[in-house]
Short mmCIF file of C-alpha atoms in Angstrom, two decimals:
data_model
loop_
_atom_site.label_atom_id
_atom_site.label_comp_id
_atom_site.label_asym_id
_atom_site.label_seq_id
_atom_site.Cartn_x
_atom_site.Cartn_y
_atom_site.Cartn_z
CA MET K 334 312.25 29.36 3.74
CA ALA K 335 311.66 32.88 5.04
CA GLU K 336 314.45 34.51 7.03
CA ILE K 337 313.71 34.32 10.78
CA THR K 338 314.28 37.97 11.64
CA ALA K 339 313.96 39.67 15.01
CA LYS K 340 310.98 41.57 13.60
CA LEU K 341 309.24 38.31 12.70
CA VAL K 342 309.89 36.89 16.18
CA LYS K 343 308.54 40.06 17.78
CA GLU K 344 305.38 39.90 15.65
CA LEU K 345 304.76 36.29 16.67
CA ARG K 346 305.33 37.11 20.33
CA GLU K 347 302.79 39.94 20.14
CA LYS K 348 300.21 37.71 18.47
CA SER K 349 300.72 34.64 20.68
CA GLY K 350 302.15 35.86 23.98
CA ALA K 351 304.92 33.27 23.69
CA GLY K 352 308.47 33.80 24.95
CA VAL K 353 311.34 34.78 22.62
CA MET K 354 312.89 31.31 22.36
CA ASP K 355 309.53 29.55 21.93
CA ALA K 356 308.55 31.98 19.19
CA LYS K 357 311.84 31.59 17.38
CA LYS K 358 311.77 27.76 17.58
CA ALA K 359 308.20 27.70 16.25
CA LEU K 360 309.13 29.91 13.27
CA VAL K 361 312.14 27.75 12.46
CA GLU K 362 310.03 24.57 12.66
CA VAL K 363 307.41 25.88 10.20
CA GLU K 364 309.95 27.68 7.97
CA GLY K 365 308.76 31.17 8.83
CA ASP K 366 305.02 30.70 8.18
CA MET K 367 303.33 33.00 10.70
CA GLU K 368 299.91 31.30 10.73
CA LYS K 369 301.43 27.83 11.11
CA ALA K 370 303.70 29.12 13.89
CA ILE K 371 300.70 30.50 15.79
CA GLU K 372 298.87 27.17 15.46
CA LEU K 373 301.98 25.24 16.52
CA LEU K 374 302.40 27.39 19.62
CA ARG K 375 298.74 26.92 20.45
CA GLU K 376 299.07 23.13 20.21
CA LYS K 377 302.21 23.16 22.34
CA GLY K 378 300.48 25.44 24.82
CA MET K 379 297.60 23.01 25.17
CA ALA K 380 300.04 20.17 25.72
CA LYS K 381 301.87 22.13 28.42
CA ALA K 382 298.58 23.05 30.05
CA ALA K 383 297.51 19.39 30.06
CA LYS K 384 300.73 18.43 31.88
CA LYS K 385 299.93 21.01 34.58
CA ALA K 386 296.25 20.07 34.87
CA ASP K 387 296.68 17.87 37.96
CA ARG K 388 298.51 20.52 39.95
CA VAL K 389 296.67 22.35 42.71
CA ALA K 390 296.19 26.05 41.99
CA ALA K 391 295.07 27.64 45.25
CA GLU K 392 296.56 31.14 45.00
CA GLY K 393 295.24 33.85 42.72
CA LEU K 394 292.90 36.83 42.68
CA THR K 395 289.27 37.78 42.69
CA GLY K 396 287.99 40.08 39.99
CA VAL K 397 285.07 42.50 40.40
CA TYR K 398 283.34 44.35 37.58
CA VAL K 399 280.29 46.62 37.80
CA SER K 400 278.45 48.13 34.84
CA GLY K 401 275.01 49.67 35.17
CA ASN K 402 272.64 47.17 36.77
CA VAL K 403 274.95 44.16 36.39
CA ALA K 404 277.98 43.12 38.45
CA ALA K 405 280.23 40.09 38.43
CA VAL K 406 282.67 38.57 40.90
CA VAL K 407 285.14 35.94 39.69
CA GLU K 408 287.94 33.86 41.19
CA VAL K 409 290.96 32.93 39.10
CA ASN K 410 293.67 30.67 40.51
CA ALA K 411 297.40 30.27 40.04
CA GLU K 412 299.87 27.99 41.79
CA THR K 413 301.90 30.71 43.51
CA ASP K 414 301.27 34.12 45.00
CA PHE K 415 304.16 35.44 42.89
CA VAL K 416 302.32 34.72 39.64
CA ALA K 417 299.11 36.19 41.10
CA LYS K 418 300.89 39.57 41.02
CA ASN K 419 301.98 39.13 37.40
CA ALA K 420 300.58 41.90 35.15
CA GLN K 421 299.40 39.41 32.51
CA PHE K 422 297.56 37.42 35.18
CA VAL K 423 295.95 40.54 36.68
CA ASP K 424 294.78 41.69 33.24
CA LEU K 425 293.30 38.25 32.56
CA VAL K 426 291.34 38.34 35.83
CA ASN K 427 289.94 41.81 35.08
CA GLU K 428 289.08 40.90 31.47
CA THR K 429 287.34 37.75 32.73
CA ALA K 430 285.16 39.67 35.21
CA LYS K 431 284.18 42.19 32.51
CA ALA K 432 283.28 39.50 29.96
CA ILE K 433 281.28 37.52 32.54
CA ALA K 434 279.29 40.62 33.56
CA GLU K 435 278.57 41.56 29.96
CA GLN K 436 277.67 38.09 28.66
CA LYS K 437 276.12 36.60 31.83
CA PRO K 438 276.76 32.86 31.34
CA ALA K 439 274.62 30.48 33.39
CA ASN K 440 277.41 28.19 34.59
CA ASN K 441 281.12 27.42 34.20
CA GLU K 442 280.54 25.36 31.07
CA GLU K 443 278.96 28.37 29.39
CA ALA K 444 281.57 30.69 30.90
CA PHE K 445 284.40 28.88 29.13
CA LYS K 446 282.71 29.76 25.82
CA VAL K 447 282.52 33.48 26.67
CA LYS K 448 284.65 35.59 24.35
CA LEU K 449 287.15 38.12 25.66
CA ALA K 450 287.97 41.40 23.92
CA SER K 451 290.89 39.63 22.20
CA GLY K 452 288.45 37.30 20.43
CA GLU K 453 289.65 34.26 22.39
CA THR K 454 287.19 32.17 24.33
CA LEU K 455 287.78 32.01 28.06
CA GLU K 456 288.94 28.41 27.66
CA GLU K 457 291.51 29.35 25.01
CA ALA K 458 292.75 32.29 27.06
CA TYR K 459 293.41 30.10 30.09
CA VAL K 460 295.20 27.43 28.07
CA ASN K 461 297.41 30.11 26.54
CA ALA K 462 298.00 31.80 29.92
CA THR K 463 299.09 28.49 31.43
CA ALA K 464 301.55 27.99 28.57
CA THR K 465 303.03 31.49 28.59
CA ILE K 466 303.06 32.17 32.34
CA GLY K 467 304.40 28.71 33.15
CA GLU K 468 301.97 27.76 35.92
CA LYS K 469 298.54 26.21 35.95
CA ILE K 470 296.09 29.10 35.57
CA SER K 471 292.48 28.15 36.17
CA PHE K 472 289.13 29.89 36.13
CA ARG K 473 287.38 28.59 39.25
CA ARG K 474 284.02 30.28 39.74
CA PHE K 475 281.88 33.35 39.19
CA GLN K 476 278.64 34.95 40.27
CA VAL K 477 276.58 37.56 38.45
CA LEU K 478 274.36 39.95 40.42
CA GLU K 479 271.67 42.21 39.00
CA LYS K 480 269.85 45.14 40.54
CA THR K 481 267.07 47.59 39.78
CA ASP K 482 267.48 51.31 39.08
CA ASN K 483 266.47 52.04 42.69
CA GLN K 484 269.16 49.81 44.16
CA HIS K 485 272.92 50.28 44.59
CA PHE K 486 275.97 48.06 44.17
CA GLY K 487 278.82 48.20 46.64
CA ALA K 488 282.05 46.81 45.18
CA TYR K 489 285.07 46.17 47.38
CA GLN K 490 288.30 44.16 47.18
CA HIS K 491 290.49 43.51 50.18
CA ASN K 492 294.07 42.36 50.70
CA GLY K 493 295.21 43.04 47.17
CA GLY K 494 292.21 41.28 45.65
CA ARG K 495 292.33 38.05 47.67
CA ILE K 496 288.80 38.87 48.83
CA GLY K 497 286.20 40.29 46.45
CA VAL K 498 282.73 41.44 47.50
CA VAL K 499 279.70 42.96 45.81
CA SER K 500 276.62 43.86 47.86
CA VAL K 501 273.21 45.14 46.80
CA ILE K 502 271.13 47.52 48.91
CA GLU K 503 267.83 49.30 48.35
CA GLY K 504 267.85 52.93 49.40
CA GLY K 505 270.97 54.74 50.58
CA ASP K 506 273.80 55.18 48.11
CA GLU K 507 276.93 53.53 46.70
CA THR K 508 279.02 54.73 49.64
CA LEU K 509 276.83 52.87 52.13
CA ALA K 510 276.70 49.84 49.83
CA LYS K 511 280.51 49.78 49.76
CA GLN K 512 280.62 50.00 53.57
CA ILE K 513 278.33 46.96 53.76
CA SER K 514 280.73 45.17 51.39
CA MET K 515 283.64 46.10 53.65
CA HIS K 516 281.74 44.57 56.56
CA VAL K 517 281.11 41.41 54.55
CA ALA K 518 284.81 41.19 53.65
CA ALA K 519 285.83 41.51 57.32
CA MET K 520 283.15 39.40 59.04
CA ASN K 521 282.53 36.72 56.38
CA PRO K 522 278.79 36.09 56.78
CA LYS K 523 277.56 33.11 54.78
CA VAL K 524 273.98 34.19 54.13
CA LEU K 525 271.86 37.32 54.37
CA SER K 526 269.25 36.27 56.94
CA TYR K 527 268.47 33.63 59.55
CA THR K 528 265.66 32.40 57.29
CA GLU K 529 268.34 30.87 55.04
CA LEU K 530 269.89 28.71 57.77
CA ASP K 531 268.95 25.02 57.87
CA PRO K 532 267.44 24.00 61.25
CA GLN K 533 269.78 21.01 61.55
CA PHE K 534 272.76 23.29 60.88
CA VAL K 535 271.62 25.63 63.67
CA HIS K 536 271.18 22.64 66.01
CA ASP K 537 274.68 21.34 65.28
CA GLU K 538 276.30 24.76 65.66
CA LEU K 539 274.49 25.37 68.94
CA ALA K 540 275.85 22.05 70.23
CA GLN K 541 279.37 23.20 69.31
CA LEU K 542 278.86 26.52 71.12
CA ASN K 543 277.64 24.75 74.26
CA HIS K 544 280.57 22.35 74.10
CA ALA K 545 282.91 25.35 74.11
CA ILE K 546 281.05 26.80 77.12
CA GLU K 547 281.40 23.46 78.92
CA GLN K 548 285.16 23.51 78.38
CA ASP K 549 285.35 27.14 79.48
CA ASN K 550 283.40 26.35 82.65
CA GLU K 551 285.91 23.63 83.57
CA SER K 552 288.66 26.26 83.47
CA ARG K 553 286.55 28.78 85.39
CA ALA K 554 285.84 26.23 88.14
CA MET K 555 289.59 25.81 88.73
CA VAL K 556 289.91 29.51 89.57
CA ASN K 557 286.59 29.72 91.45
CA LYS K 558 284.82 31.76 88.80
CA PRO K 559 281.05 31.34 88.35
CA ALA K 560 279.97 29.06 85.52
CA LEU K 561 278.60 30.54 82.32
CA PRO K 562 275.03 29.57 81.39
CA PHE K 563 274.46 27.22 78.48
CA LEU K 564 272.64 28.50 75.41
CA LYS K 565 269.11 27.19 74.87
CA TYR K 566 268.53 28.65 71.41
CA GLY K 567 270.80 29.59 68.51
CA SER K 568 268.70 31.44 65.97
CA LYS K 569 265.87 33.92 65.71
CA ALA K 570 263.97 31.12 63.96
CA ASP K 571 263.80 29.34 67.33
CA LEU K 572 262.39 32.38 69.16
CA THR K 573 258.70 31.86 68.57
CA ASP K 574 256.05 34.14 70.10
CA GLN K 575 255.56 31.53 72.81
CA VAL K 576 259.29 31.43 73.61
CA VAL K 577 259.51 35.25 73.77
CA ALA K 578 256.36 35.46 75.95
CA GLN K 579 257.87 32.93 78.36
CA ALA K 580 261.16 34.86 78.43
CA GLU K 581 259.22 38.02 79.38
CA GLU K 582 257.43 36.15 82.19
CA ASP K 583 260.80 34.85 83.44
CA ILE K 584 262.19 38.40 83.45
CA LYS K 585 259.19 39.65 85.45
CA ALA K 586 259.64 36.85 87.97
CA GLU K 587 263.33 37.73 88.24
CA LEU K 588 262.55 41.42 88.83
CA LYS K 589 259.96 40.52 91.46
CA ALA K 590 262.43 38.24 93.25
CA GLU K 591 264.96 41.07 93.24
CA GLY K 592 262.43 43.39 94.84
CA LYS K 593 262.28 45.83 91.92
CA PRO K 594 259.17 48.08 92.05
CA GLU K 595 256.61 46.96 89.45
CA LYS K 596 256.16 50.55 88.23
CA ILE K 597 259.69 50.56 86.74
CA TRP K 598 259.51 47.13 85.09
CA ASP K 599 258.46 48.63 81.73
CA LYS K 600 261.77 50.50 81.63
CA ILE K 601 263.84 47.40 82.45
CA ILE K 602 262.10 44.65 80.48
CA PRO K 603 262.97 45.91 76.91
CA GLY K 604 266.69 45.97 77.69
CA LYS K 605 266.56 42.48 79.22
CA LEU K 606 264.62 41.16 76.22
CA ASP K 607 267.26 42.65 73.91
CA ARG K 608 269.85 40.76 75.94
CA PHE K 609 267.77 37.59 75.67
CA PHE K 610 267.71 37.92 71.86
CA LEU K 611 271.44 38.63 71.79
CA ASP K 612 272.27 35.59 73.93
CA ASN K 613 270.01 33.26 71.95
CA THR K 614 270.95 34.13 68.37
CA LYS K 615 274.67 33.30 68.46
CA VAL K 616 274.50 31.12 65.34
CA ASP K 617 272.78 33.94 63.44
CA GLN K 618 275.47 36.35 64.58
CA GLN K 619 278.22 34.14 63.23
CA TYR K 620 276.72 33.22 59.89
CA THR K 621 274.15 35.85 58.82
CA LEU K 622 274.88 39.39 57.68
CA LEU K 623 271.84 41.06 59.23
CA ALA K 624 272.46 39.67 62.74
CA GLN K 625 276.14 40.65 62.91
CA VAL K 626 277.31 43.69 64.87
CA TYR K 627 278.01 46.36 62.25
CA ILE K 628 281.72 47.18 62.06
CA MET K 629 280.95 50.85 61.28
CA ASP K 630 278.71 51.20 64.36
CA ASP K 631 279.22 48.52 67.00
CA SER K 632 276.19 49.71 68.96
CA LYS K 633 273.89 48.17 66.34
CA THR K 634 273.50 45.06 64.25
CA VAL K 635 273.68 45.49 60.49
CA GLU K 636 269.90 45.09 60.31
CA ALA K 637 269.26 47.67 63.04
CA TYR K 638 271.65 50.15 61.42
CA LEU K 639 270.09 49.77 57.98
CA ASP K 640 266.60 50.11 59.49
CA SER K 641 267.71 53.36 61.16
CA VAL K 642 268.61 54.87 57.77
CA ASN K 643 265.66 53.31 55.91
CA VAL K 644 267.81 50.95 53.83
CA LYS K 645 267.31 47.28 53.03
CA ALA K 646 270.05 44.73 52.29
CA ILE K 647 269.08 42.73 49.20
CA ASP K 648 271.99 40.42 48.40
CA PHE K 649 275.75 39.96 48.54
CA VAL K 650 278.48 37.70 47.22
CA ARG K 651 281.89 37.21 48.82
CA PHE K 652 284.74 35.24 47.23
CA GLU K 653 288.00 34.56 49.04
CA VAL K 654 290.85 33.08 47.04
CA GLY K 655 291.45 29.42 47.75
CA GLU K 656 288.57 28.86 50.20
CA GLY K 657 287.57 25.23 50.05
CA ILE K 658 290.66 24.21 48.05
CA GLU K 659 293.06 21.80 49.71
CA LYS K 660 296.42 23.41 49.09
CA ALA K 661 299.32 21.23 48.08
CA ALA K 662 302.04 23.81 48.58
CA ASN K 663 304.55 21.29 49.85
CA ASP K 664 304.11 19.14 46.75
CA PHE K 665 304.77 22.10 44.49
CA GLU K 666 307.77 23.21 46.54
CA ASN K 667 309.17 19.68 46.42
CA GLU K 668 308.69 19.62 42.66
CA VAL K 669 310.63 22.88 42.29
CA ALA K 670 313.38 21.60 44.58
CA ALA K 671 313.62 18.35 42.63
CA THR K 672 313.85 20.24 39.34
CA MET K 673 316.66 22.46 40.68
CA ALA K 674 318.53 19.45 42.06
CA ALA K 675 318.27 17.66 38.72
CA ALA K 676 319.62 20.73 36.94
CA LEU K 677 322.58 20.97 39.30
CA ASN K 678 323.43 17.30 38.86
CA ASN K 679 323.44 17.52 35.07
#
């Protein structure tokens, strides 16, 4: 049996990422055989990871990597925000984003077979990370974006990496593309354009908006304030040529009733039509990037601003850590409390 020296333990730790005691125990168990110790630690790591598999990991980080005409955004989860700040975890997230961008897997199943710079597959790396970090570490999702030589990526991460965004624009430069990504991070649009919204979705959202107006009007009536008008349309998709023509006729009738001279109508009508579009595209404004008021210039929508500088928005992806995951923080906290109580009683 080989002597279990501190040097041997250190070498095993460097090769496996295991803790001091785990490395030493593994070497003792296999009588100092380095290769067997590595395999033993790997097997134990997989067993530990399996025990943690049913835990909810809803904290974590996004990773963003851009190289040439390819970019990737990934989300990697941990159980606690504390671990999400761990240097090993951060490195794993960044290495994952780089490998995904370079190897461009088609789905998560393929992503788990992607090889990191260490030679490990993604799947192996996450099993080992779960074992060495001590929490369930899981690779949740990714998206790869590609652009042409005439287009620009804008990469941005917000709130310490909890939100990761990459946008693609045609024309302009990387600075403008990054500003668009900052807008996306702040305003959370779901799609680029109104053409991507399902008609039934628009109908349902419009009903919700009108329900909110109805409730607001009940409060306004109690303090003798005039009622707000209900919304007839929710999206630009609803504003057909016929609808717009009728809106213009209504505006003319309104101006005539107000006694406004017909010779100044042409100066008034465009502004009122703009207001009509603004009032009847509320669903677009909430969910689509191009219809939102641009945070860098609140006098224009994103689309109007980009048109003014001869730039076109092509695509974007926005990941926010934990969105759509039902957190079970209380369960995890209770588990920790129970573990501490058991230790105190023993």
